[in-house]
Structure formats: structure tokens, C-alpha cells
Amino acid sequence: MSIAGKNIIVTGGTSGIGEACAREFIRRGASVVMASIQQAEGEALEAELATIGRARFISCDVTQEDQVRALIEGAQAAFGPVHAIHCNAGAWGQGTAEDFDDAIWNKVMGVNVKGALLTAKHGIPALRAAGGGVLLVTTSVAAHVGFPRHAVYCASKAALEALVRCLATDYAGLVRVVGVSPGTIKTPMLAATCEGWDKPVEELYAEVARKIPVRRLGEPEDIAQAAAFLLSDEASYINGTILTLDGGTLALPPW
Ligand SMILES: NC(=O)c1ccc[n+]([C@@H]2O[C@H](COP(=O)([O-])OP(=O)(O)OC[C@H]3O[C@@H](n4cnc5c(N)ncnc54)[C@H](O)[C@@H]3O)[C@@H](O)[C@H]2O)c1
């Protein structure tokens, strides 16, 4: 199974799942452009990964079209034709419908949905110019369950799953469009969701782990392994598929 020699862009590639994917893709011989709004983390990661492979950080807010366009051009300038793009940048926010306002819409729907659409808009022509490629989207089990006080986040992930299916049919034969749908993965975003609770994070994680059939939280590397497969040529017949990686969480009966 190989992604060696491919030029891959990972949005949100400087933290959590995206960082693990960047590390794994480079370990497997790909060139990786990490894009995010984390300038300092991005520069440090580029310096570290450049010692083992071809890595570049490009600062990019995926909600800004000019920055997304510049990201794609920057990746082509850095490592040549772009073979795969992982739309992984994500933002989280909580609240009920009565808490809803433009700020949460712009943050959560802006990064998760508009960001993925803009990345597809400017990334797909680059993939086609490379002779075909893969667009991988990080969705979430939140697309399928109603997390309390997470209506906008859940709606954004359901929208992303619809986007994967639509793009997969629109560009079939030219660009494969696939998704990874993580369950509960130990990342800074997950830690942020635990803030304000009456227990330490590790205690909360242990409680959640007891409710997951495999009795552990996911590691970012669990997603990276699946992402590397989905981007590889060995996955060439997989299109429009969203792979759930949740330790069996969604398979569990509700009683
Ligand atoms: N951690 C989980 O349990 C979990 C579960 C399901 C899905 N996800 C999804 O996985 C993806 C990665 O999340 P994570 O858990 O690794 O969180 P994280 O907070 O560690 O990483 C999020 C990344 O997105 C980047 N980002 C945020 N806003 C951006 C913007 N406007 N432009 C560009 N980059 C931006 C951040 O800089 C960061 O690099 C997200 O799409 C998230 O919704 C996470």
C-alpha cells in the first residue's frame, strides 16, 4: 500500500488528527503541505518533519477564498502537481438553538462546511491537472447522533457527509472523494470540549472509554492509518465512501 511520491495537502494539519496524518503521510514517503491558522505550531512542525521528508507549512484560513487559492498554488509551487487533499480543518462550538447567533454559524459552518467547499473548489482543478487525485474529508460520528448542545457542529458534519456524496458523483472518474468519520479521538479539540466540567479530563476520558465497545478512546494515529489507505492507489475503487473509525460506538445498541 503506497502513497510514496504523492504531494498531499492537509488542512488543519498542525494539530490532532491532521498532524498525525501529516506525520504518517511523510513517514510513508509522501510530500506534505500542512495548512492551518496555527503559525507557530506550523513552523515548528515544518522544521521537524523537514528532517525526515518533504514538508511545508502554509498559513491558511480555509474560510477565506483568496487564502485557499494561495494554498493550492503554494503547494504546487513547493512540490509540483497535487495528488491528494485532506479537508480536515475543523472548528467546534456548543449551544442550543436559543444560543444560536452569527458568530457560531460563521465559526463552525464557516470552517467545517464553507472551508471544505472552498478547498474543493480550488483543489479539484489542481487534482484534475495532476491527472486525477483524491479529496478526503474528515466528517464525524456527530453527523449521525445528536450530541447534546451541539446542533450546529452536528449539522456541519451531516452537511459534510452530503458534500462527500455529491462531489463523489460529480467528479467520478476524475477525482475520488471519500471521508473518514472519527468517533472520540484524543486531540486538543476533544480536550476543549471537556473544559468547564466538574472532573479532570483524564477522568472524563475514562468514563467515555467505558462506553465505547473497544473500551478506549481513539488516537489520532488510528485515523491517520485509515486516511493513508484511502489516499492510496489500492483504494482506487473506493469513491463516495465514508469510513467510520469509532471503536464500534455507532454499532452499539441504545439499550
Ligand atoms: N477529536 C475528535 O474526537 C473528533 C471526532 C470527529 C471528528 N473530528 C474532526 O477532526 C478534525 C480535526 O480535529 P481535531 O480533533 O484534530 O482538532 P484540533 O483542534 O486538534 O485540530 C483542528 C485543526 O483545524 C485548524 N483550523 C481551525 N480553524 C481553521 C481555519 N479557519 N482555517 C484553517 N485551519 C483551521 C486548527 O488550526 C487545527 O490545526 C475536525 O474536522 C474535527 O471536527 C474530531
XYZ file of C-alpha atoms and ligand atoms in Angstrom:
299
model
C 0.000 0.000 0.000
C 1.704 3.156 -1.130
C 1.315 6.899 -1.121
C 5.047 7.405 -1.652
C 5.835 10.242 -4.020
C 2.397 11.833 -3.763
C 2.001 15.526 -2.995
C -0.666 15.826 -0.281
C -2.254 18.895 1.313
C -3.687 18.511 4.829
C -5.814 21.372 6.131
C -5.797 21.578 9.901
C -2.529 19.700 9.521
C -0.767 21.189 12.546
C -2.768 19.664 15.407
C -4.551 16.496 16.464
C -5.821 14.293 13.636
C -4.375 16.444 10.843
C -0.924 16.490 12.426
C -0.978 12.700 12.845
C -1.992 12.356 9.195
C 0.824 14.668 8.073
C 3.327 12.632 10.098
C 2.037 9.318 8.724
C 1.942 10.509 5.100
C 5.543 11.733 5.358
C 6.603 8.504 7.071
C 5.210 6.701 4.023
C 7.196 8.846 1.604
C 4.667 11.480 0.562
C 5.379 15.218 0.359
C 3.025 17.066 2.704
C 1.800 20.640 2.892
C 0.245 21.371 6.274
C -2.209 24.284 6.261
C -3.811 25.957 9.231
C -4.161 29.165 11.217
C -1.534 27.989 13.751
C 1.539 29.884 12.534
C 3.940 28.969 15.356
C 2.902 25.308 15.516
C 3.069 25.088 11.724
C 6.565 26.469 11.523
C 7.779 24.145 14.293
C 6.178 21.107 12.632
C 7.638 22.009 9.247
C 11.116 22.291 10.779
C 10.733 18.909 12.484
C 9.233 16.986 9.554
C 11.607 18.521 7.010
C 14.367 16.495 8.672
C 12.693 13.236 7.613
C 10.915 14.184 4.370
C 9.397 16.910 2.239
C 7.194 19.081 4.465
C 5.927 22.623 4.160
C 3.656 24.753 6.336
C 1.402 27.268 4.608
C -0.671 29.604 6.738
C -4.267 29.462 5.522
C -7.650 30.335 6.940
C -9.905 27.985 4.970
C -12.863 30.374 5.269
C -11.012 32.913 3.112
C -11.155 32.138 -0.609
C -8.023 34.071 -1.550
C -6.038 32.169 1.098
C -7.341 28.793 -0.112
C -6.414 29.673 -3.693
C -2.945 30.691 -2.488
C -2.635 27.422 -0.538
C -3.222 25.299 -3.628
C -0.823 27.411 -5.686
C 1.727 27.302 -2.878
C 1.542 23.504 -2.665
C 2.054 23.218 -6.432
C 4.993 25.599 -6.256
C 6.517 23.660 -3.352
C 6.234 20.064 -4.534
C 4.674 20.038 -8.025
C 1.318 18.522 -9.059
C -1.089 17.959 -6.149
C -2.306 14.349 -5.880
C -4.474 14.455 -2.763
C -6.133 16.944 -0.456
C -7.317 16.145 3.043
C -10.029 18.628 4.111
C -9.575 18.191 7.823
C -9.630 21.705 9.314
C -12.418 21.839 11.839
C -13.973 24.107 14.407
C -16.179 23.217 17.305
C -18.780 25.154 19.223
C -21.607 24.330 21.541
C -25.008 25.704 22.430
C -28.687 25.079 21.969
C -30.837 26.645 19.255
C -31.554 29.566 21.598
C -27.818 30.304 21.874
C -27.530 30.441 18.104
C -26.006 33.546 16.510
C -23.882 34.590 13.534
C -20.663 34.022 15.475
C -21.197 30.262 15.934
C -22.550 29.913 12.390
C -19.518 31.668 10.897
C -17.071 29.735 13.063
C -18.476 26.198 12.828
C -20.270 26.182 9.482
C -17.666 28.577 8.084
C -14.636 26.407 8.826
C -16.237 22.984 8.508
C -18.534 23.412 5.509
C -17.560 26.590 3.648
C -13.903 25.747 4.242
C -14.307 22.285 2.723
C -16.271 23.690 -0.225
C -13.653 26.345 -0.938
C -10.905 23.733 -0.656
C -12.806 21.534 -3.112
C -13.475 24.475 -5.442
C -9.800 25.357 -5.782
C -8.345 21.933 -5.064
C -10.281 19.815 -7.553
C -8.906 21.636 -10.623
C -5.407 21.039 -9.248
C -6.135 17.330 -8.740
C -7.510 17.095 -12.280
C -4.453 18.890 -13.632
C -2.346 16.220 -11.922
C -4.210 13.556 -13.911
C -6.680 12.721 -11.142
C -6.485 12.502 -7.390
C -8.289 12.111 -4.106
C -10.228 14.525 -1.923
C -10.569 13.193 1.616
C -12.910 14.890 4.095
C -12.876 14.480 7.881
C -16.507 14.215 8.935
C -17.608 12.851 12.358
C -19.973 10.433 14.047
C -21.657 13.713 15.024
C -23.264 13.540 11.579
C -25.338 10.594 12.830
C -26.051 11.247 16.509
C -27.402 14.279 18.312
C -24.745 15.332 20.791
C -26.488 17.451 23.446
C -25.930 21.204 22.892
C -24.029 20.612 19.638
C -26.684 21.294 16.994
C -24.529 23.464 14.724
C -21.481 21.178 14.933
C -23.604 18.077 14.228
C -25.360 19.866 11.349
C -21.996 20.888 9.894
C -20.760 17.304 9.889
C -24.000 15.997 8.349
C -23.561 18.631 5.634
C -20.002 17.412 5.034
C -21.214 13.850 4.555
C -23.707 15.069 1.934
C -20.884 17.016 0.309
C -18.739 13.875 0.045
C -21.548 12.012 -1.734
C -22.313 14.878 -4.129
C -18.689 15.564 -5.058
C -18.061 11.828 -5.445
C -20.736 11.633 -8.138
C -19.920 14.988 -9.773
C -16.242 14.110 -10.244
C -16.386 10.308 -10.525
C -13.680 9.036 -12.837
C -11.653 12.236 -12.354
C -11.288 12.686 -8.612
C -12.176 10.195 -5.884
C -13.990 11.802 -2.959
C -14.006 9.919 0.328
C -14.397 10.564 4.046
C -13.163 9.487 7.437
C -15.687 9.704 10.250
C -13.898 9.644 13.598
C -15.565 8.806 16.888
C -13.989 10.136 20.086
C -10.345 10.899 19.379
C -7.798 12.273 21.868
C -6.946 15.682 20.411
C -6.851 19.296 21.594
C -10.396 19.717 20.237
C -11.668 16.876 22.422
C -9.864 18.346 25.434
C -11.544 21.690 24.724
C -14.986 20.037 24.813
C -14.172 18.819 28.350
C -13.428 22.283 29.732
C -15.836 23.513 32.364
C -16.851 20.033 33.550
C -16.596 19.151 37.226
C -13.949 16.443 36.645
C -10.397 16.291 35.316
C -10.063 15.489 31.618
C -8.478 12.059 32.244
C -11.415 11.050 34.448
C -13.878 12.132 31.766
C -11.908 10.221 29.133
C -12.000 7.075 31.294
C -15.774 7.388 31.654
C -16.233 7.792 27.907
C -13.858 4.894 27.193
C -16.040 2.584 29.300
C -18.962 3.346 26.939
C -17.022 2.573 23.744
C -17.191 -1.118 22.720
C -13.391 -1.406 22.354
C -13.023 0.315 25.757
C -10.624 3.024 24.637
C -10.676 6.428 23.012
C -9.268 6.713 19.527
C -5.776 8.033 18.911
C -5.130 10.470 16.046
C -2.900 7.758 14.536
C -5.944 5.467 14.209
C -7.389 7.971 11.748
C -4.041 8.549 10.019
C -3.672 4.845 9.138
C -7.118 4.782 7.512
C -6.524 8.095 5.760
C -3.272 6.802 4.249
C -5.126 3.777 2.875
C -7.978 5.857 1.431
C -5.472 8.103 -0.353
C -3.513 5.176 -1.784
C -3.918 3.668 -5.253
C -5.000 0.413 -3.586
C -8.249 2.227 -2.652
C -8.919 3.182 -6.282
C -12.457 1.694 -6.336
C -13.498 3.467 -3.134
C -15.496 6.576 -4.038
C -18.255 8.304 -2.077
C -17.496 6.091 0.930
C -17.164 7.498 4.440
C -15.225 5.182 6.723
C -16.346 5.221 10.354
C -13.494 4.899 12.868
C -15.181 4.857 16.246
C -14.264 1.624 18.036
C -17.816 0.385 17.483
C -19.597 3.352 19.080
C -22.307 3.666 16.414
C -22.751 -0.104 16.290
C -23.768 -0.244 19.941
C -27.498 -0.764 20.550
C -29.044 2.073 22.586
C -30.153 -0.186 25.482
N -11.276 14.808 18.122
C -12.399 14.175 17.857
O -12.931 13.445 18.713
C -13.053 14.326 16.509
C -14.121 13.477 16.212
C -14.721 13.565 14.984
C -14.277 14.487 14.043
N -13.253 15.320 14.358
C -12.827 16.257 13.315
O -11.455 16.069 13.054
C -10.908 17.254 12.511
C -9.640 17.594 13.247
O -9.968 17.902 14.592
P -9.029 17.581 15.825
O -9.828 16.815 16.791
O -7.738 17.056 15.356
O -8.908 19.051 16.443
P -7.700 20.078 16.586
O -8.306 21.264 17.258
O -6.531 19.419 17.176
O -7.342 20.467 15.064
C -8.125 21.341 14.301
C -7.247 21.940 13.223
O -8.059 22.788 12.390
C -7.380 24.009 12.209
N -8.300 25.102 11.916
C -9.286 25.612 12.695
N -9.872 26.662 12.081
C -9.230 26.810 10.887
C -9.363 27.707 9.798
N -10.278 28.695 9.800
N -8.544 27.563 8.727
C -7.607 26.579 8.710
N -7.425 25.713 9.702
C -8.231 25.818 10.784
C -6.644 24.234 13.532
O -5.630 25.202 13.371
C -6.137 22.829 13.807
O -4.936 22.606 13.092
C -12.004 18.314 12.632
O -12.663 18.447 11.392
C -12.935 17.715 13.662
O -14.248 18.205 13.540
C -12.622 15.256 15.571
